[in-house]
Short mmCIF file of C-alpha atoms and ligand atoms in Angstrom, two decimals:
data_model
loop_
_atom_site.label_atom_id
_atom_site.label_comp_id
_atom_site.label_asym_id
_atom_site.label_seq_id
_atom_site.Cartn_x
_atom_site.Cartn_y
_atom_site.Cartn_z
CA UNK A 1 230.23 -85.43 58.32
CA UNK A 2 231.44 -85.98 61.87
CA UNK A 3 227.91 -86.80 62.94
CA UNK A 4 227.55 -89.28 60.10
CA UNK A 5 230.75 -91.10 61.13
CA UNK A 6 229.54 -91.34 64.71
CA UNK A 7 226.19 -92.66 63.51
CA UNK A 8 227.86 -95.22 61.29
CA UNK A 9 230.00 -96.43 64.19
CA UNK A 10 226.99 -96.60 66.43
CA UNK A 11 225.11 -98.70 63.88
CA UNK A 12 228.15 -100.88 63.39
CA UNK A 13 228.54 -101.48 67.12
CA UNK A 14 224.80 -102.15 67.46
CA UNK A 15 224.87 -104.66 64.63
CA UNK A 16 227.99 -106.30 65.97
CA UNK A 17 226.47 -106.57 69.45
CA UNK A 18 223.30 -108.01 67.96
CA UNK A 19 225.17 -110.62 66.02
CA UNK A 20 227.21 -111.61 69.09
CA UNK A 21 224.39 -111.63 71.62
CA UNK A 22 221.22 -112.59 69.75
CA UNK A 23 222.63 -114.80 67.04
CA UNK A 24 224.78 -117.79 67.66
CA UNK A 25 226.65 -117.58 64.37
CA UNK A 26 229.66 -115.26 64.26
CA UNK A 27 229.76 -112.64 61.59
CA UNK A 28 232.89 -111.24 60.04
CA UNK A 29 233.56 -107.51 60.03
CA UNK A 30 233.08 -107.57 56.28
CA UNK A 31 229.54 -108.90 56.56
CA UNK A 32 228.57 -106.32 59.14
CA UNK A 33 229.95 -103.53 56.99
CA UNK A 34 227.83 -104.78 54.13
CA UNK A 35 224.76 -104.69 56.31
CA UNK A 36 225.47 -101.09 57.30
CA UNK A 37 225.94 -99.98 53.74
CA UNK A 38 222.78 -101.78 52.67
CA UNK A 39 220.91 -99.71 55.22
CA UNK A 40 222.22 -96.51 53.56
CA UNK A 41 219.46 -94.57 51.81
CA UNK A 42 220.47 -95.22 48.20
CA UNK A 43 217.45 -97.22 47.14
CA UNK A 44 214.84 -94.83 48.47
CA UNK A 45 214.32 -92.56 45.48
CA UNK A 46 210.61 -92.31 44.63
CA UNK A 47 209.47 -93.05 41.11
CA UNK A 48 208.81 -89.92 39.04
CA UNK A 49 205.34 -90.22 37.52
CA UNK A 50 205.53 -89.03 33.91
CA UNK A 51 201.73 -89.05 33.45
CA UNK A 52 201.44 -86.69 36.37
CA UNK A 53 204.19 -84.40 35.00
CA UNK A 54 202.53 -84.43 31.57
CA UNK A 55 199.26 -83.34 33.16
CA UNK A 56 201.00 -80.43 34.91
CA UNK A 57 202.44 -79.32 31.56
CA UNK A 58 199.02 -79.61 29.92
CA UNK A 59 197.29 -77.73 32.73
CA UNK A 60 199.59 -74.74 32.24
CA UNK A 61 199.16 -74.71 28.46
CA UNK A 62 195.37 -74.81 28.89
CA UNK A 63 195.47 -71.38 30.52
CA UNK A 64 196.73 -69.99 27.21
CA UNK A 65 200.10 -68.24 26.72
CA UNK A 66 201.40 -67.13 30.15
CA UNK A 67 202.52 -63.71 29.01
CA UNK A 68 202.93 -61.17 31.83
CA UNK A 69 200.04 -58.66 32.11
CA UNK A 70 197.47 -61.15 30.79
CA UNK A 71 194.67 -62.91 32.68
CA UNK A 72 196.06 -66.32 31.63
CA UNK A 73 199.37 -65.42 33.26
CA UNK A 74 197.71 -64.30 36.47
CA UNK A 75 195.50 -67.38 36.71
CA UNK A 76 198.36 -69.78 35.99
CA UNK A 77 200.57 -68.10 38.60
CA UNK A 78 197.87 -68.64 41.22
CA UNK A 79 197.52 -72.28 40.13
CA UNK A 80 201.27 -72.92 40.48
CA UNK A 81 201.44 -71.38 43.96
CA UNK A 82 198.41 -73.36 45.13
CA UNK A 83 199.85 -76.63 43.79
CA UNK A 84 203.11 -76.06 45.69
CA UNK A 85 201.08 -75.32 48.81
CA UNK A 86 199.04 -78.50 48.29
CA UNK A 87 202.30 -80.50 48.22
CA UNK A 88 203.29 -79.09 51.59
CA UNK A 89 205.84 -76.48 50.58
CA UNK A 90 206.26 -73.17 52.34
CA UNK A 91 205.29 -70.82 49.52
CA UNK A 92 206.51 -67.31 48.80
CA UNK A 93 204.94 -65.23 46.04
CA UNK A 94 207.37 -62.48 45.14
CA UNK A 95 205.66 -59.78 43.11
CA UNK A 96 207.39 -56.93 41.31
CA UNK A 97 206.91 -54.63 38.36
CA UNK A 98 209.82 -55.32 36.03
CA UNK A 99 210.82 -53.16 33.09
CA UNK A 100 210.87 -54.88 29.69
CA UNK A 101 213.18 -54.01 26.75
CA UNK A 102 210.50 -51.62 25.41
CA UNK A 103 209.82 -50.03 28.83
CA UNK A 104 206.60 -51.96 29.37
CA UNK A 105 206.02 -52.52 33.09
CA UNK A 106 205.55 -56.26 33.61
CA UNK A 107 203.48 -57.40 36.59
CA UNK A 108 205.72 -60.31 37.43
CA UNK A 109 205.65 -62.96 40.14
CA UNK A 110 208.40 -65.37 41.17
CA UNK A 111 206.89 -68.37 42.93
CA UNK A 112 209.02 -70.17 45.52
CA UNK A 113 208.21 -73.44 47.27
CA UNK A 114 210.53 -74.47 50.13
CA UNK A 115 210.76 -77.98 51.56
CA UNK A 116 212.50 -78.41 54.92
CA UNK A 117 212.98 -74.62 55.14
CA UNK A 118 215.01 -74.89 58.37
CA UNK A 119 217.67 -77.18 56.85
CA UNK A 120 220.81 -75.29 55.86
CA UNK A 121 221.82 -77.98 53.37
CA UNK A 122 219.82 -76.87 50.34
CA UNK A 123 219.33 -77.71 46.68
CA UNK A 124 217.75 -75.16 44.36
CA UNK A 125 215.63 -76.42 41.44
CA UNK A 126 214.25 -73.86 39.01
CA UNK A 127 212.49 -73.17 35.73
CA UNK A 128 210.76 -70.19 34.13
CA UNK A 129 206.96 -70.22 34.08
CA UNK A 130 206.17 -67.34 31.70
CA UNK A 131 205.80 -67.85 27.98
CA UNK A 132 207.17 -65.69 25.18
CA UNK A 133 204.90 -62.98 23.76
CA UNK A 134 206.47 -63.42 20.31
CA UNK A 135 207.09 -66.21 17.82
CA UNK A 136 210.04 -64.38 16.30
CA UNK A 137 211.59 -67.60 15.00
CA UNK A 138 208.45 -68.76 13.24
CA UNK A 139 209.03 -69.42 9.51
CA UNK A 140 205.93 -67.34 8.77
CA UNK A 141 206.59 -63.64 9.54
CA UNK A 142 202.83 -63.14 10.03
CA UNK A 143 203.23 -65.12 13.25
CA UNK A 144 206.12 -63.11 14.68
CA UNK A 145 203.95 -61.03 16.99
CA UNK A 146 201.89 -63.94 18.26
CA UNK A 147 202.58 -65.39 21.73
CA UNK A 148 203.68 -69.02 21.97
CA UNK A 149 202.00 -71.89 23.84
CA UNK A 150 205.38 -72.57 25.40
CA UNK A 151 204.57 -76.22 26.06
CA UNK A 152 208.28 -76.97 26.07
CA UNK A 153 209.68 -73.46 26.56
CA UNK A 154 208.29 -72.82 30.00
CA UNK A 155 205.64 -75.39 30.87
CA UNK A 156 207.84 -78.52 30.60
CA UNK A 157 210.38 -77.49 33.26
CA UNK A 158 207.64 -76.31 35.60
CA UNK A 159 205.61 -79.50 35.00
CA UNK A 160 208.59 -81.71 35.85
CA UNK A 161 209.29 -79.65 38.99
CA UNK A 162 205.65 -79.84 40.12
CA UNK A 163 205.86 -83.62 39.95
CA UNK A 164 209.12 -83.48 41.90
CA UNK A 165 207.40 -81.22 44.46
CA UNK A 166 204.58 -83.75 44.78
CA UNK A 167 207.14 -86.48 45.51
CA UNK A 168 208.98 -84.28 48.03
CA UNK A 169 205.70 -83.79 49.87
CA UNK A 170 205.19 -87.56 50.08
CA UNK A 171 208.67 -88.56 51.17
CA UNK A 172 211.14 -86.39 53.08
CA UNK A 173 214.37 -86.16 51.04
CA UNK A 174 216.42 -85.38 54.16
CA UNK A 175 217.74 -82.15 52.65
CA UNK A 176 216.37 -78.68 52.09
CA UNK A 177 214.95 -78.12 48.60
CA UNK A 178 213.73 -74.88 47.06
CA UNK A 179 211.74 -74.96 43.86
CA UNK A 180 211.55 -71.61 42.13
CA UNK A 181 209.34 -70.75 39.17
CA UNK A 182 210.87 -67.58 37.76
CA UNK A 183 208.80 -65.11 35.82
CA UNK A 184 209.60 -62.86 32.83
CA UNK A 185 212.45 -64.96 31.45
CA UNK A 186 211.18 -64.95 27.90
CA UNK A 187 210.27 -61.28 27.31
CA UNK A 188 213.68 -60.52 25.76
CA UNK A 189 214.16 -58.14 22.82
CA UNK A 190 212.56 -59.75 19.76
CA UNK A 191 214.71 -60.32 16.70
CA UNK A 192 212.48 -58.10 14.55
CA UNK A 193 213.33 -55.14 16.85
CA UNK A 194 217.01 -55.40 17.68
CA UNK A 195 220.06 -57.64 18.06
CA UNK A 196 220.35 -60.04 20.97
CA UNK A 197 220.52 -58.20 24.30
CA UNK A 198 221.22 -60.71 27.12
CA UNK A 199 220.02 -58.55 30.02
CA UNK A 200 216.54 -58.09 28.51
CA UNK A 201 215.95 -61.80 29.27
CA UNK A 202 215.62 -63.52 32.66
CA UNK A 203 214.10 -60.44 34.35
CA UNK A 204 212.50 -62.42 37.18
CA UNK A 205 215.79 -64.13 38.00
CA UNK A 206 217.70 -60.85 37.88
CA UNK A 207 215.21 -59.36 40.36
CA UNK A 208 215.34 -62.37 42.72
CA UNK A 209 219.14 -62.51 42.66
CA UNK A 210 219.16 -58.95 44.05
CA UNK A 211 216.13 -59.52 46.32
CA UNK A 212 216.10 -63.16 47.43
CA UNK A 213 212.92 -64.40 49.16
CA UNK A 214 214.91 -64.86 52.40
CA UNK A 215 217.85 -62.65 53.41
CA UNK A 216 221.27 -64.04 52.41
CA UNK A 217 219.68 -66.99 50.64
CA UNK A 218 222.13 -69.85 50.08
CA UNK A 219 221.97 -73.21 48.35
CA UNK A 220 224.77 -75.69 47.80
CA UNK A 221 223.96 -75.92 44.11
CA UNK A 222 221.19 -75.30 41.60
CA UNK A 223 219.67 -77.08 38.62
CA UNK A 224 217.73 -75.25 35.92
CA UNK A 225 215.24 -77.19 33.78
CA UNK A 226 214.60 -75.43 30.48
CA UNK A 227 212.90 -77.14 27.55
CA UNK A 228 212.93 -80.65 29.01
CA UNK A 229 209.77 -82.12 27.47
CA UNK A 230 210.04 -82.76 23.74
CA UNK A 231 210.43 -86.10 22.02
CA UNK A 232 214.08 -87.02 21.37
CA UNK A 233 215.46 -84.05 23.30
CA UNK A 234 219.24 -83.94 23.68
CA UNK A 235 220.90 -82.38 26.70
CA UNK A 236 224.49 -81.40 26.04
CA UNK A 237 226.84 -80.18 28.77
CA UNK A 238 226.30 -76.43 28.63
CA UNK A 239 229.45 -74.28 28.75
CA UNK A 240 228.62 -71.92 31.66
CA UNK A 241 227.46 -74.91 33.72
CA UNK A 242 230.75 -76.71 32.98
CA UNK A 243 232.79 -73.65 33.97
CA UNK A 244 230.92 -72.80 37.16
CA UNK A 245 229.64 -76.16 38.40
CA UNK A 246 231.62 -78.96 36.70
CA UNK A 247 231.04 -81.46 39.52
CA UNK A 248 227.26 -80.93 39.34
CA UNK A 249 227.31 -81.47 35.58
CA UNK A 250 229.20 -84.72 36.11
CA UNK A 251 226.89 -85.79 38.94
CA UNK A 252 223.75 -85.20 36.88
CA UNK A 253 225.06 -86.68 33.61
CA UNK A 254 226.53 -89.76 35.32
CA UNK A 255 223.31 -90.27 37.30
CA UNK A 256 221.31 -90.10 34.06
CA UNK A 257 223.63 -92.56 32.37
CA UNK A 258 223.40 -94.98 35.33
CA UNK A 259 219.60 -94.81 35.14
CA UNK A 260 219.68 -95.65 31.41
CA UNK A 261 218.99 -92.16 30.08
CA UNK A 262 222.28 -91.72 28.22
CA UNK A 263 220.50 -91.14 24.91
CA UNK A 264 219.08 -87.89 26.31
CA UNK A 265 222.05 -86.76 28.43
CA UNK A 266 224.79 -86.60 25.82
CA UNK A 267 228.38 -86.88 26.97
CA UNK A 268 229.54 -83.88 24.92
CA UNK A 269 229.78 -80.11 25.29
CA UNK A 270 227.04 -77.88 23.90
CA UNK A 271 227.01 -74.09 23.50
CA UNK A 272 227.20 -71.32 26.12
CA UNK A 273 223.61 -70.29 26.81
CA UNK A 274 222.46 -67.15 28.57
CA UNK A 275 219.68 -68.43 30.76
CA UNK A 276 218.30 -68.11 34.31
CA UNK A 277 221.20 -70.11 35.78
CA UNK A 278 223.68 -67.43 34.76
CA UNK A 279 222.00 -64.77 36.95
CA UNK A 280 221.72 -67.13 39.92
CA UNK A 281 225.43 -67.92 39.60
CA UNK A 282 226.46 -64.27 39.21
CA UNK A 283 224.02 -62.74 41.68
CA UNK A 284 224.09 -65.28 44.52
CA UNK A 285 227.34 -67.12 43.88
CA UNK A 286 225.55 -70.48 43.77
CA UNK A 287 227.02 -73.02 41.33
CA UNK A 288 224.25 -73.91 38.87
CA UNK A 289 223.75 -76.00 35.77
CA UNK A 290 221.28 -75.77 32.90
CA UNK A 291 219.55 -78.88 31.56
CA UNK A 292 218.36 -77.55 28.21
CA UNK A 293 217.38 -79.20 24.94
CA UNK A 294 220.22 -78.29 22.61
CA UNK A 295 220.50 -79.01 18.89
CA UNK A 296 224.06 -78.54 17.61
CA UNK A 297 222.74 -78.74 14.02
CA UNK A 298 220.34 -75.78 14.24
CA UNK A 299 221.59 -72.22 13.66
CA UNK A 300 220.36 -70.95 17.05
CA UNK A 301 221.23 -74.14 18.97
CA UNK A 302 217.68 -74.87 20.13
CA UNK A 303 214.95 -77.18 18.84
CA UNK A 304 213.29 -76.58 15.44
CA UNK A 305 210.07 -75.43 17.21
CA UNK A 306 211.87 -72.87 19.44
CA UNK A 307 210.01 -69.53 19.61
CA UNK A 308 207.53 -70.65 16.95
CA UNK A 309 203.82 -71.42 16.96
CA UNK A 310 204.78 -75.10 16.96
CA UNK A 311 205.98 -75.13 20.55
CA UNK A 312 202.76 -76.88 21.60
CA UNK A 313 201.52 -80.03 23.35
CA UNK A 314 201.99 -82.13 20.17
CA UNK A 315 205.74 -82.25 20.87
CA UNK A 316 205.58 -83.12 24.54
CA UNK A 317 206.74 -86.63 25.33
CA UNK A 318 206.36 -88.46 28.63
CA UNK A 319 209.60 -90.40 28.17
CA UNK A 320 211.69 -87.22 28.03
CA UNK A 321 209.94 -85.81 31.11
CA UNK A 322 210.64 -89.11 32.89
CA UNK A 323 214.34 -89.10 31.96
CA UNK A 324 214.85 -85.61 33.35
CA UNK A 325 212.53 -85.89 36.32
CA UNK A 326 213.86 -89.26 37.53
CA UNK A 327 217.46 -88.08 37.15
CA UNK A 328 216.85 -84.93 39.20
CA UNK A 329 214.91 -86.88 41.86
CA UNK A 330 217.80 -89.35 42.11
CA UNK A 331 220.28 -86.50 42.66
CA UNK A 332 218.07 -84.97 45.37
CA UNK A 333 217.35 -88.21 47.29
CA UNK A 334 220.90 -89.53 46.97
CA UNK A 335 222.84 -86.44 47.91
CA UNK A 336 224.21 -88.02 51.10
CA UNK A 337 226.28 -90.38 48.98
CA UNK A 338 228.08 -87.55 47.21
C1 LIG B 1 218.47 -66.99 24.44
O1 LIG B 1 217.51 -66.42 24.06
C2 LIG B 1 219.68 -67.15 23.59
N1 LIG B 1 218.53 -67.54 25.66
C3 LIG B 1 218.02 -68.80 25.93
C4 LIG B 1 217.15 -68.70 27.09
C5 LIG B 1 215.81 -69.16 26.75
C6 LIG B 1 214.87 -68.53 26.00
N2 LIG B 1 215.30 -70.26 27.19
C7 LIG B 1 214.10 -70.34 26.74
N3 LIG B 1 213.81 -69.29 26.00
ZN1 LIG B 2 212.14 -68.97 25.15
#
């Protein structure tokens, strides 16, 4: 802050000197101030490429369901780490055997890509990359034990973040950014086995919160992208996010509105959702929000396709990916203003 003030004064003095020495016309203080503020980096946000994000979603789905302990899961995990590396991130692959609700040992991998790793001002962006081994909300009970494509539930958040990572590699955002793809979020107790058990979900996040990839990991705030790719998605202000990070909710929703994405980012409260952000908040004391497609009309709060065989590429829409991706990019590149 202090440094910024000094810099601003320096610029101001330089501009003033320039206008007095080099130019014959005298400039008022007001004009010089305007010039300084025009030089501020608020127009430098790159354009989020929705075609590119769509391709990253599609590429994940093409592996098949990314269920832990399958070859599709392993291959996709390697793909995600290599993409982050290609974009210039410092990549950590955190492997662990995590215990599922039914005692299955899950060979899980959290994938972390750090940009500007030495900067202690940091933003954490995250999504889960695994897909659910069950379709326990499918209208046809014969499908309940089938894994889902997880085009929206899993691949969409990761696809948007890969495009953000690509942009970060091309233009320095001037802040530290960590992108984490968490594993084993969606292996929670299926409805045909037992009632809802929160701690059987988000296993990768729970592990990372206790064992961060760097000791004493800190970020100023975090943003979770969960189910951010379907046509006509609606993002309501989620209750835990509002309680724990109200200023980040306001920042993100007002940024979206200013960019013209108000039809996606609804100015109303949604439900309280147990999701990866909750464990990052609790475990690391980092204020986090969840951008998640929420349907107040449905009985479970999520989209009609949620945890069914219909969560596939047919529902993925570039315009929704753009709304979310551009909004998050704007927040990252404009953080000096806030
Ligand atoms: C529940 O299952 C209620 N938690 C929402 C987290 C989730 C599951 N996100 C995607 N799949
Ligand atoms: Zn899910």
